[in-house]
Tab-separated table of C-alpha atoms in Angstrom:
chain	number	residue	atom	x	y	z
K	18	UNK	CA	-51.382	34.283	-54.779
K	19	UNK	CA	-52.071	36.298	-51.608
K	20	UNK	CA	-54.313	35.072	-48.845
K	21	UNK	CA	-56.605	38.007	-49.488
K	22	UNK	CA	-57.604	36.783	-52.959
K	23	UNK	CA	-58.956	33.390	-51.955
K	24	UNK	CA	-62.669	32.576	-52.281
K	25	UNK	CA	-63.685	35.902	-53.832
K	26	UNK	CA	-67.011	35.945	-55.668
K	27	UNK	CA	-68.484	34.320	-57.695
K	28	UNK	CA	-68.761	31.573	-55.056
K	29	UNK	CA	-69.749	27.955	-55.648
K	30	UNK	CA	-72.527	26.444	-53.511
K	31	UNK	CA	-71.377	25.674	-50.010
K	32	UNK	CA	-70.746	22.071	-49.038
K	33	UNK	CA	-72.099	20.663	-45.748
K	34	UNK	CA	-70.040	21.395	-42.678
K	35	UNK	CA	-67.238	18.888	-42.036
K	36	UNK	CA	-67.711	16.641	-39.051
K	37	UNK	CA	-64.146	15.421	-38.634
K	38	UNK	CA	-61.036	16.838	-36.991
K	39	UNK	CA	-59.178	19.997	-37.915
K	40	UNK	CA	-58.319	20.489	-41.555
K	41	UNK	CA	-54.918	22.039	-42.014
K	42	UNK	CA	-55.897	23.670	-45.250
K	43	UNK	CA	-59.055	25.441	-44.101
K	44	UNK	CA	-58.668	29.191	-43.853
K	45	UNK	CA	-54.884	29.177	-44.184
K	46	UNK	CA	-53.106	31.884	-46.072
K	47	UNK	CA	-52.142	30.889	-49.587
K	48	UNK	CA	-48.627	32.191	-49.056
K	49	UNK	CA	-47.955	29.590	-46.366
K	50	UNK	CA	-46.010	26.564	-47.615
K	51	UNK	CA	-45.004	23.345	-45.915
K	52	UNK	CA	-41.978	25.016	-44.328
K	53	UNK	CA	-44.296	27.031	-42.112
K	54	UNK	CA	-45.778	23.817	-40.749
K	55	UNK	CA	-42.510	22.423	-39.433
K	56	UNK	CA	-42.457	22.608	-35.636
K	57	UNK	CA	-39.479	24.082	-33.871
K	58	UNK	CA	-36.914	21.538	-32.879
K	59	UNK	CA	-37.739	19.087	-35.704
K	60	UNK	CA	-34.654	17.259	-36.819
K	61	UNK	CA	-32.966	17.572	-33.414
K	62	UNK	CA	-31.633	14.323	-32.023
K	63	UNK	CA	-33.691	12.851	-29.215
K	64	UNK	CA	-32.450	11.067	-26.123
K	65	UNK	CA	-30.932	7.659	-26.851
K	66	UNK	CA	-31.690	5.699	-23.646
K	67	UNK	CA	-29.183	2.945	-24.412
K	68	UNK	CA	-26.382	5.450	-25.029
K	69	UNK	CA	-27.220	7.434	-21.895
K	70	UNK	CA	-27.391	4.279	-19.750
K	71	UNK	CA	-24.025	3.203	-21.136
K	72	UNK	CA	-22.619	6.642	-20.298
K	73	UNK	CA	-23.956	6.407	-16.728
K	74	UNK	CA	-22.433	2.948	-16.299
K	75	UNK	CA	-19.086	4.160	-17.667
K	76	UNK	CA	-19.060	7.013	-15.137
K	77	UNK	CA	-19.929	4.637	-12.305
K	78	UNK	CA	-17.251	2.089	-13.157
K	79	UNK	CA	-14.591	4.814	-13.558
K	80	UNK	CA	-15.441	6.311	-10.149
K	81	UNK	CA	-15.483	2.874	-8.521
K	82	UNK	CA	-12.128	1.959	-10.071
K	83	UNK	CA	-10.555	5.184	-8.824
K	84	UNK	CA	-11.795	4.658	-5.265
K	85	UNK	CA	-10.878	0.969	-5.147
K	86	UNK	CA	-7.420	1.753	-6.528
K	87	UNK	CA	-6.777	4.095	-3.588
K	88	UNK	CA	-8.030	1.377	-1.227
K	89	UNK	CA	-5.772	-1.247	-2.832
K	90	UNK	CA	-2.664	0.925	-2.548
K	91	UNK	CA	-3.331	1.553	1.159
K	92	UNK	CA	-3.979	-2.139	1.876
K	93	UNK	CA	-0.843	-3.099	-0.103
K	94	UNK	CA	1.238	-0.775	2.076
K	95	UNK	CA	-0.225	-2.293	5.248
K	96	UNK	CA	0.228	-5.838	3.959
K	97	UNK	CA	3.844	-5.131	2.994
K	98	UNK	CA	4.570	-3.673	6.453
K	99	UNK	CA	2.875	-6.649	8.143
K	100	UNK	CA	4.823	-9.230	6.101
K	101	UNK	CA	8.190	-7.476	6.520
K	102	UNK	CA	8.061	-5.972	10.005
K	103	UNK	CA	5.114	-7.705	11.678
K	104	UNK	CA	5.159	-10.777	13.890
K	105	UNK	CA	5.648	-14.160	12.337
K	106	UNK	CA	2.019	-15.282	12.603
K	107	UNK	CA	0.888	-12.177	10.618
K	108	UNK	CA	3.217	-12.863	7.729
K	109	UNK	CA	1.159	-14.397	4.917
K	110	UNK	CA	3.131	-14.130	1.643
K	111	UNK	CA	0.195	-15.503	-0.362
K	112	UNK	CA	-2.025	-12.708	0.945
K	113	UNK	CA	0.647	-10.126	0.051
K	114	UNK	CA	0.876	-11.571	-3.458
K	115	UNK	CA	-2.929	-11.458	-3.796
K	116	UNK	CA	-3.051	-7.816	-2.657
K	117	UNK	CA	-0.213	-6.888	-5.017
K	118	UNK	CA	-1.969	-8.599	-7.939
K	119	UNK	CA	-5.261	-6.899	-7.115
K	120	UNK	CA	-3.569	-3.504	-6.846
K	121	UNK	CA	-1.835	-3.983	-10.187
K	122	UNK	CA	-5.132	-4.934	-11.866
K	123	UNK	CA	-7.005	-1.963	-10.384
K	124	UNK	CA	-4.298	0.611	-11.067
K	125	UNK	CA	-3.772	-0.665	-14.589
K	126	UNK	CA	-7.477	-0.572	-15.339
K	127	UNK	CA	-7.820	2.920	-13.855
K	128	UNK	CA	-4.820	4.377	-15.676
K	129	UNK	CA	-5.895	2.846	-19.009
K	130	UNK	CA	-9.621	3.464	-18.487
K	131	UNK	CA	-9.914	5.588	-21.644
K	132	UNK	CA	-8.553	2.748	-23.750
K	133	UNK	CA	-10.440	-0.156	-22.168
K	134	UNK	CA	-13.967	-1.220	-22.948
K	135	UNK	CA	-16.729	-0.948	-20.391
K	136	UNK	CA	-16.892	-4.746	-20.082
K	137	UNK	CA	-13.112	-5.013	-19.485
K	138	UNK	CA	-13.126	-2.432	-16.687
K	139	UNK	CA	-16.181	-3.997	-15.060
K	140	UNK	CA	-14.623	-7.473	-15.264
K	141	UNK	CA	-11.374	-6.219	-13.686
K	142	UNK	CA	-13.182	-4.631	-10.753
K	143	UNK	CA	-15.355	-7.677	-10.094
K	144	UNK	CA	-12.363	-10.003	-10.429
K	145	UNK	CA	-10.490	-8.114	-7.711
K	146	UNK	CA	-13.504	-8.039	-5.394
K	147	UNK	CA	-14.185	-11.759	-5.717
K	148	UNK	CA	-10.460	-12.622	-5.500
K	149	UNK	CA	-10.208	-10.653	-2.264
K	150	UNK	CA	-13.300	-12.320	-0.864
K	151	UNK	CA	-12.059	-15.788	-1.807
K	152	UNK	CA	-8.572	-15.141	-0.394
K	153	UNK	CA	-9.960	-13.975	2.932
K	154	UNK	CA	-12.304	-16.937	3.088
K	155	UNK	CA	-9.456	-19.413	2.576
K	156	UNK	CA	-7.125	-17.614	5.007
K	157	UNK	CA	-9.465	-16.810	7.898
K	158	UNK	CA	-12.533	-18.979	7.325
K	159	UNK	CA	-15.711	-17.764	8.984
K	160	UNK	CA	-13.845	-14.906	10.686
K	161	UNK	CA	-12.884	-13.312	7.378
K	162	UNK	CA	-14.747	-10.116	6.377
K	163	UNK	CA	-15.316	-11.612	2.960
K	164	UNK	CA	-19.011	-10.766	3.014
K	165	UNK	CA	-18.111	-7.128	2.450
K	166	UNK	CA	-16.233	-7.887	-0.762
K	167	UNK	CA	-18.870	-10.237	-2.090
K	168	UNK	CA	-21.711	-7.808	-1.202
K	169	UNK	CA	-19.908	-4.925	-2.916
K	170	UNK	CA	-19.293	-7.151	-5.920
K	171	UNK	CA	-22.983	-8.080	-6.166
K	172	UNK	CA	-23.979	-4.429	-5.824
K	173	UNK	CA	-21.616	-3.353	-8.594
K	174	UNK	CA	-22.757	-6.215	-10.808
K	175	UNK	CA	-26.408	-5.279	-10.294
K	176	UNK	CA	-25.698	-1.801	-11.671
K	177	UNK	CA	-23.508	-2.923	-14.534
K	178	UNK	CA	-25.076	-6.186	-15.697
K	179	UNK	CA	-28.441	-7.864	-16.135
K	180	UNK	CA	-30.300	-9.565	-13.296
K	181	UNK	CA	-29.595	-13.029	-14.698
K	182	UNK	CA	-25.847	-12.382	-14.632
K	183	UNK	CA	-26.028	-11.208	-11.001
K	184	UNK	CA	-27.984	-14.312	-9.979
K	185	UNK	CA	-25.353	-16.496	-11.672
K	186	UNK	CA	-22.629	-14.702	-9.676
K	187	UNK	CA	-24.554	-15.198	-6.434
K	188	UNK	CA	-24.974	-18.895	-7.203
K	189	UNK	CA	-21.247	-19.193	-7.913
K	190	UNK	CA	-20.274	-17.528	-4.614
K	191	UNK	CA	-22.728	-19.748	-2.699
K	192	UNK	CA	-21.113	-22.843	-4.264
K	193	UNK	CA	-17.635	-21.479	-3.471
K	194	UNK	CA	-18.449	-20.829	0.186
K	195	UNK	CA	-20.144	-24.219	0.458
K	196	UNK	CA	-17.063	-25.920	-0.977
K	197	UNK	CA	-14.683	-24.087	1.410
K	198	UNK	CA	-16.977	-24.938	4.313
K	199	UNK	CA	-16.987	-28.632	3.382
K	200	UNK	CA	-13.190	-28.631	3.122
K	201	UNK	CA	-12.881	-27.163	6.611
K	202	UNK	CA	-15.581	-29.381	8.115
K	203	UNK	CA	-13.912	-32.524	6.744
K	204	UNK	CA	-10.462	-31.351	7.867
K	205	UNK	CA	-9.012	-31.095	4.366
K	206	UNK	CA	-8.290	-27.399	4.900
K	207	UNK	CA	-7.567	-25.410	8.027
K	208	UNK	CA	-6.953	-21.803	8.992
K	209	UNK	CA	-3.219	-21.249	9.316
K	210	UNK	CA	-3.308	-18.308	11.722
K	211	UNK	CA	-4.174	-17.865	15.381
K	212	UNK	CA	-7.305	-15.725	15.228
K	213	UNK	CA	-7.036	-14.750	18.897
K	214	UNK	CA	-3.508	-13.456	18.366
K	215	UNK	CA	-4.508	-11.652	15.175
K	216	UNK	CA	-7.397	-9.928	16.966
K	217	UNK	CA	-4.903	-8.419	19.437
K	218	UNK	CA	-2.707	-6.867	16.709
K	219	UNK	CA	-3.179	-3.136	15.953
K	220	UNK	CA	-2.111	-3.713	12.343
K	221	UNK	CA	-4.899	-6.242	11.872
K	222	UNK	CA	-7.506	-3.825	13.222
K	223	UNK	CA	-6.057	-0.985	11.146
K	224	UNK	CA	-6.396	-3.205	8.080
K	225	UNK	CA	-10.065	-3.990	8.902
K	226	UNK	CA	-11.009	-0.378	9.636
K	227	UNK	CA	-9.187	0.965	6.585
K	228	UNK	CA	-10.740	-1.662	4.329
K	229	UNK	CA	-14.234	-0.905	5.565
K	230	UNK	CA	-13.844	2.883	5.393
K	231	UNK	CA	-12.196	3.099	1.998
K	232	UNK	CA	-14.335	0.438	0.318
K	233	UNK	CA	-17.528	2.075	1.631
K	234	UNK	CA	-16.239	5.501	0.580
K	235	UNK	CA	-15.312	4.277	-2.892
K	236	UNK	CA	-18.727	2.720	-3.508
K	237	UNK	CA	-20.554	5.692	-1.952
K	238	UNK	CA	-18.705	8.049	-4.317
K	239	UNK	CA	-19.546	5.892	-7.308
K	240	UNK	CA	-23.196	5.549	-6.281
K	241	UNK	CA	-23.439	9.310	-5.764
K	242	UNK	CA	-22.140	9.896	-9.290
K	243	UNK	CA	-24.545	7.238	-10.570
K	244	UNK	CA	-27.473	8.971	-8.836
K	245	UNK	CA	-26.483	12.363	-10.238
K	246	UNK	CA	-26.294	10.904	-13.714
K	247	UNK	CA	-29.730	9.318	-13.351
K	248	UNK	CA	-31.124	12.643	-12.133
K	249	UNK	CA	-29.604	14.358	-15.155
K	250	UNK	CA	-31.135	11.736	-17.452
K	251	UNK	CA	-34.573	12.171	-15.893
K	252	UNK	CA	-34.217	15.932	-16.269
K	253	UNK	CA	-33.387	15.521	-19.962
K	254	UNK	CA	-36.369	13.211	-20.439
K	255	UNK	CA	-38.681	15.716	-18.726
K	256	UNK	CA	-37.297	18.558	-20.853
K	257	UNK	CA	-37.802	16.570	-24.040
K	258	UNK	CA	-41.352	15.706	-22.989
K	259	UNK	CA	-42.056	19.426	-22.585
K	260	UNK	CA	-40.546	20.124	-26.009
K	261	UNK	CA	-42.648	17.370	-27.605
K	262	UNK	CA	-45.797	18.753	-25.969
K	263	UNK	CA	-44.934	22.261	-27.171
K	264	UNK	CA	-44.406	20.927	-30.708
K	265	UNK	CA	-47.725	19.073	-30.621
K	266	UNK	CA	-49.465	22.207	-29.370
K	267	UNK	CA	-47.843	24.186	-32.167
K	268	UNK	CA	-48.908	21.652	-34.806
K	269	UNK	CA	-52.451	21.635	-33.406
K	270	UNK	CA	-52.544	25.426	-33.484
K	271	UNK	CA	-51.316	25.500	-37.088
K	272	UNK	CA	-53.925	22.905	-38.011
K	273	UNK	CA	-56.829	24.745	-36.391
K	274	UNK	CA	-55.967	28.428	-36.888
K	275	UNK	CA	-55.595	30.646	-39.912
K	276	UNK	CA	-51.958	31.540	-40.502
K	277	UNK	CA	-52.649	35.102	-41.687
K	278	UNK	CA	-55.130	36.287	-39.040
K	279	UNK	CA	-54.647	33.824	-36.202
K	280	UNK	CA	-58.390	33.153	-36.096
K	281	UNK	CA	-59.783	29.621	-35.868
K	282	UNK	CA	-60.543	27.881	-39.152
K	283	UNK	CA	-63.913	26.414	-40.080
K	284	UNK	CA	-63.227	22.969	-38.625
K	285	UNK	CA	-62.462	24.390	-35.173
K	286	UNK	CA	-65.481	26.712	-35.397
K	287	UNK	CA	-67.604	23.661	-36.278
K	288	UNK	CA	-66.384	21.712	-33.252
K	289	UNK	CA	-67.072	24.651	-30.955
K	290	UNK	CA	-70.510	25.153	-32.506
K	291	UNK	CA	-71.474	21.526	-31.857
K	292	UNK	CA	-70.389	21.863	-28.220
K	293	UNK	CA	-72.271	25.158	-27.850
K	294	UNK	CA	-75.446	23.629	-29.322
K	295	UNK	CA	-75.255	20.652	-26.961
K	296	UNK	CA	-74.859	22.974	-23.993
K	297	UNK	CA	-77.696	25.207	-25.218
K	298	UNK	CA	-80.027	22.191	-25.377
K	299	UNK	CA	-79.301	21.493	-21.719
K	300	UNK	CA	-79.506	25.095	-20.515
K	301	UNK	CA	-82.451	26.198	-22.646
K	302	UNK	CA	-80.503	29.153	-24.030
K	303	UNK	CA	-79.738	30.118	-27.608
K	304	UNK	CA	-76.698	30.429	-29.850
K	305	UNK	CA	-76.285	32.652	-32.896
K	306	UNK	CA	-74.477	31.607	-36.070
K	307	UNK	CA	-73.356	34.578	-38.198
K	308	UNK	CA	-71.978	34.582	-41.714
K	309	UNK	CA	-69.974	37.736	-42.398
K	310	UNK	CA	-68.745	38.761	-45.856
K	311	UNK	CA	-66.639	41.902	-46.311
K	312	UNK	CA	-67.963	44.669	-48.558
K	313	UNK	CA	-65.466	46.654	-50.623
K	314	UNK	CA	-62.652	44.177	-50.092
K	315	UNK	CA	-62.127	43.432	-53.786
K	316	UNK	CA	-61.667	47.147	-54.466
K	317	UNK	CA	-58.915	47.305	-51.832
K	318	UNK	CA	-57.108	44.421	-53.518
K	319	UNK	CA	-57.518	45.910	-56.999
K	320	UNK	CA	-56.419	49.425	-56.051
K	321	UNK	CA	-53.720	48.825	-53.447
K	322	UNK	CA	-52.538	45.255	-53.990
K	323	UNK	CA	-52.640	42.026	-52.077
K	324	UNK	CA	-50.450	43.255	-49.227
K	325	UNK	CA	-53.077	45.868	-48.466
K	326	UNK	CA	-55.729	43.148	-48.596
K	327	UNK	CA	-53.776	41.073	-46.079
K	328	UNK	CA	-53.460	44.146	-43.840
K	329	UNK	CA	-57.244	44.580	-43.959
K	330	UNK	CA	-57.869	40.911	-43.117
K	331	UNK	CA	-55.585	41.067	-40.084
K	332	UNK	CA	-57.252	44.260	-38.860
K	333	UNK	CA	-60.734	42.784	-39.386
K	334	UNK	CA	-59.683	39.762	-37.296
K	335	UNK	CA	-58.522	42.020	-34.458
K	336	UNK	CA	-61.764	43.999	-34.531
K	337	UNK	CA	-63.899	40.862	-34.567
K	338	UNK	CA	-62.100	39.582	-31.490
K	339	UNK	CA	-62.715	42.862	-29.702
K	340	UNK	CA	-66.424	42.833	-30.607
K	341	UNK	CA	-67.257	39.413	-29.146
K	342	UNK	CA	-66.795	37.803	-25.745
K	343	UNK	CA	-63.902	35.510	-24.927
K	344	UNK	CA	-66.299	32.551	-24.820
K	345	UNK	CA	-67.559	33.272	-28.354
K	346	UNK	CA	-65.865	32.210	-31.585
K	347	UNK	CA	-64.765	34.349	-34.535
K	348	UNK	CA	-63.294	32.303	-37.405
K	349	UNK	CA	-61.998	32.945	-40.901
K	350	UNK	CA	-63.397	30.463	-43.410
K	351	UNK	CA	-62.266	31.906	-46.739
K	352	UNK	CA	-60.635	34.865	-48.452
K	353	UNK	CA	-62.962	37.591	-47.117
K	354	UNK	CA	-65.492	35.409	-45.299
K	355	UNK	CA	-65.809	35.018	-41.557
K	356	UNK	CA	-68.046	33.175	-39.119
K	357	UNK	CA	-69.042	34.354	-35.647
K	358	UNK	CA	-70.655	31.969	-33.146
K	359	UNK	CA	-72.244	33.567	-30.073
K	360	UNK	CA	-72.804	31.260	-27.104
K	361	UNK	CA	-75.317	31.269	-24.254
K	362	UNK	CA	-77.688	33.985	-25.476
K	363	UNK	CA	-80.800	34.695	-23.424
K	364	UNK	CA	-82.660	36.268	-26.375
K	365	UNK	CA	-82.147	36.483	-30.130
K	366	UNK	CA	-81.858	40.256	-30.328
K	367	UNK	CA	-78.580	40.055	-28.388
K	368	UNK	CA	-77.091	38.711	-31.640
K	369	UNK	CA	-78.352	41.802	-33.441
K	370	UNK	CA	-76.660	44.019	-30.856
K	371	UNK	CA	-73.364	42.234	-31.456
K	372	UNK	CA	-73.823	42.514	-35.223
K	373	UNK	CA	-74.356	46.289	-34.825
K	374	UNK	CA	-71.145	46.493	-32.795
K	375	UNK	CA	-69.257	44.549	-35.478
K	376	UNK	CA	-70.547	46.813	-38.259
K	377	UNK	CA	-69.543	49.949	-36.341
K	378	UNK	CA	-66.038	48.736	-35.582
K	379	UNK	CA	-65.448	47.485	-39.138
K	380	UNK	CA	-66.557	50.826	-40.554
K	381	UNK	CA	-63.599	52.585	-38.922
K	382	UNK	CA	-60.844	53.454	-41.439
K	383	UNK	CA	-57.681	51.363	-41.689
K	384	UNK	CA	-54.357	53.083	-42.306
K	385	UNK	CA	-52.041	51.436	-44.830
K	386	UNK	CA	-48.800	53.175	-45.901
K	387	UNK	CA	-50.452	56.582	-45.724
K	388	UNK	CA	-53.624	55.401	-47.478
K	389	UNK	CA	-57.005	55.127	-45.789
K	390	UNK	CA	-58.701	51.817	-46.475
K	391	UNK	CA	-62.373	51.246	-45.785
K	392	UNK	CA	-64.481	48.095	-45.801
K	393	UNK	CA	-67.896	47.129	-44.534
K	394	UNK	CA	-69.658	43.828	-43.991
K	395	UNK	CA	-72.847	41.989	-44.862
K	396	UNK	CA	-73.982	39.744	-42.021
K	397	UNK	CA	-76.552	36.964	-42.019
K	398	UNK	CA	-77.713	35.626	-38.647
K	399	UNK	CA	-79.405	32.346	-37.744
K	400	UNK	CA	-80.500	31.460	-34.210
K	401	UNK	CA	-80.457	28.012	-32.630
K	402	UNK	CA	-83.006	26.572	-32.027
K	403	UNK	CA	-85.341	29.183	-33.554
K	404	UNK	CA	-84.244	28.783	-37.181
K	405	UNK	CA	-82.749	25.297	-37.181
K	406	UNK	CA	-81.757	22.519	-34.811
K	407	UNK	CA	-78.756	21.134	-36.716
K	408	UNK	CA	-75.611	22.986	-37.668
K	409	UNK	CA	-75.746	22.413	-41.431
K	410	UNK	CA	-79.242	23.916	-41.624
K	411	UNK	CA	-78.241	26.762	-39.314
K	412	UNK	CA	-75.333	27.517	-41.603
K	413	UNK	CA	-77.516	27.355	-44.693
K	414	UNK	CA	-80.124	29.822	-43.473
K	415	UNK	CA	-77.455	32.221	-42.137
K	416	UNK	CA	-75.715	32.079	-45.513
K	417	UNK	CA	-79.001	32.775	-47.264
K	418	UNK	CA	-79.673	35.765	-45.008
K	419	UNK	CA	-76.189	37.141	-45.743
K	420	UNK	CA	-76.806	36.939	-49.520
K	421	UNK	CA	-80.114	38.735	-48.996
K	422	UNK	CA	-78.171	41.593	-47.384
K	423	UNK	CA	-75.760	41.629	-50.334
K	424	UNK	CA	-78.678	41.890	-52.754
K	425	UNK	CA	-80.381	44.690	-50.844
K	426	UNK	CA	-77.616	47.208	-50.364
K	427	UNK	CA	-74.878	45.592	-48.204
K	428	UNK	CA	-73.224	46.817	-44.993
K	429	UNK	CA	-75.924	45.723	-42.554
K	430	UNK	CA	-77.198	42.568	-40.887
K	431	UNK	CA	-80.301	40.463	-41.308
K	432	UNK	CA	-81.816	37.563	-39.393
K	433	UNK	CA	-82.866	34.452	-41.273
K	434	UNK	CA	-86.617	34.430	-42.043
K	435	UNK	CA	-88.632	33.176	-39.113
K	436	UNK	CA	-92.213	33.664	-37.938
K	437	UNK	CA	-90.884	34.584	-34.499
K	438	UNK	CA	-88.464	37.268	-35.677
K	439	UNK	CA	-89.214	40.437	-37.659
K	440	UNK	CA	-87.491	40.997	-40.994
């Protein structure tokens, strides 16, 4: 059934105006099914925060492994040179073995990063960092730059693991350093190198500078990638929020506007009328409630078909919009029935002037596939607060005035009976 055939006469008595929210069925074209109500983008996958966080962590750990692998290779070369060609007091085979082991772990993890789990790669990186820190602590005591390794390890752990895990790592390192300190204080362990002699060796300083530069560069690169990934995630979240808002706006529009004409439905017109009446009470002005029923519409449907009827309804909606102000409301409430609510009127006759304008514009012919279609309108007008002070009564007397026009010749307007207004 076409939208143009709904609610044609004979009409049942009108029910009181609804007081609730928008009704998705009111005033909607009968040829609109549930598929028309589906918002764009429905069914698309949303952002999975756990998956995106895992992806960000994977990117961070891969970048960190790559940078630390370069650092390990450079330090291994320096350590090998120091142990083979350096002075005797710089030759520490245990340190060379530790660097070689660390390099093997890092390179292996980096080269097989696509086959290893996130936890395995993270564990390998942290193992190397804490091994390096522990080795330096045992070899050089307080003079060792172990704080760098431990600090980097804590930073990486804070990104990759929960806070409780990081605190457990910190507690473990504190116990380790306390134990090494007690061993040295009690004389059970001593530093086996001359720190003054080491500080005068260019190779030692090259090792310190290279370690600081490359480790800082590796972590800075990883953190930069981590920041970019977070920025991308926030951008995706913001985009999805905009899409959700657009979908909600679309659903609200479908629920409160007629699908065929785009005019508000009765529920939205009711809400606006209540607001207009409240404002009129404060300002001392008037509002007009018009019931408009098309004349000759059934003949258009019978002679030219429902598509022609729909064409007429769309054109009537356009002409109603052009006849009223932007602040006023024109709504479709049935097949060929419309409501117009005029706000902030200084005198009642202003509603009559608008009704005249509506009648003139609706009387203009409508072209449809080479045929000239013509309709008119019967309009009943009720004024707030002259005729009624509640919306249901205002609607009732406007409806009654409209039927009086129908009975007395159609195609004109009439105010509801009132001692203050002439008939």
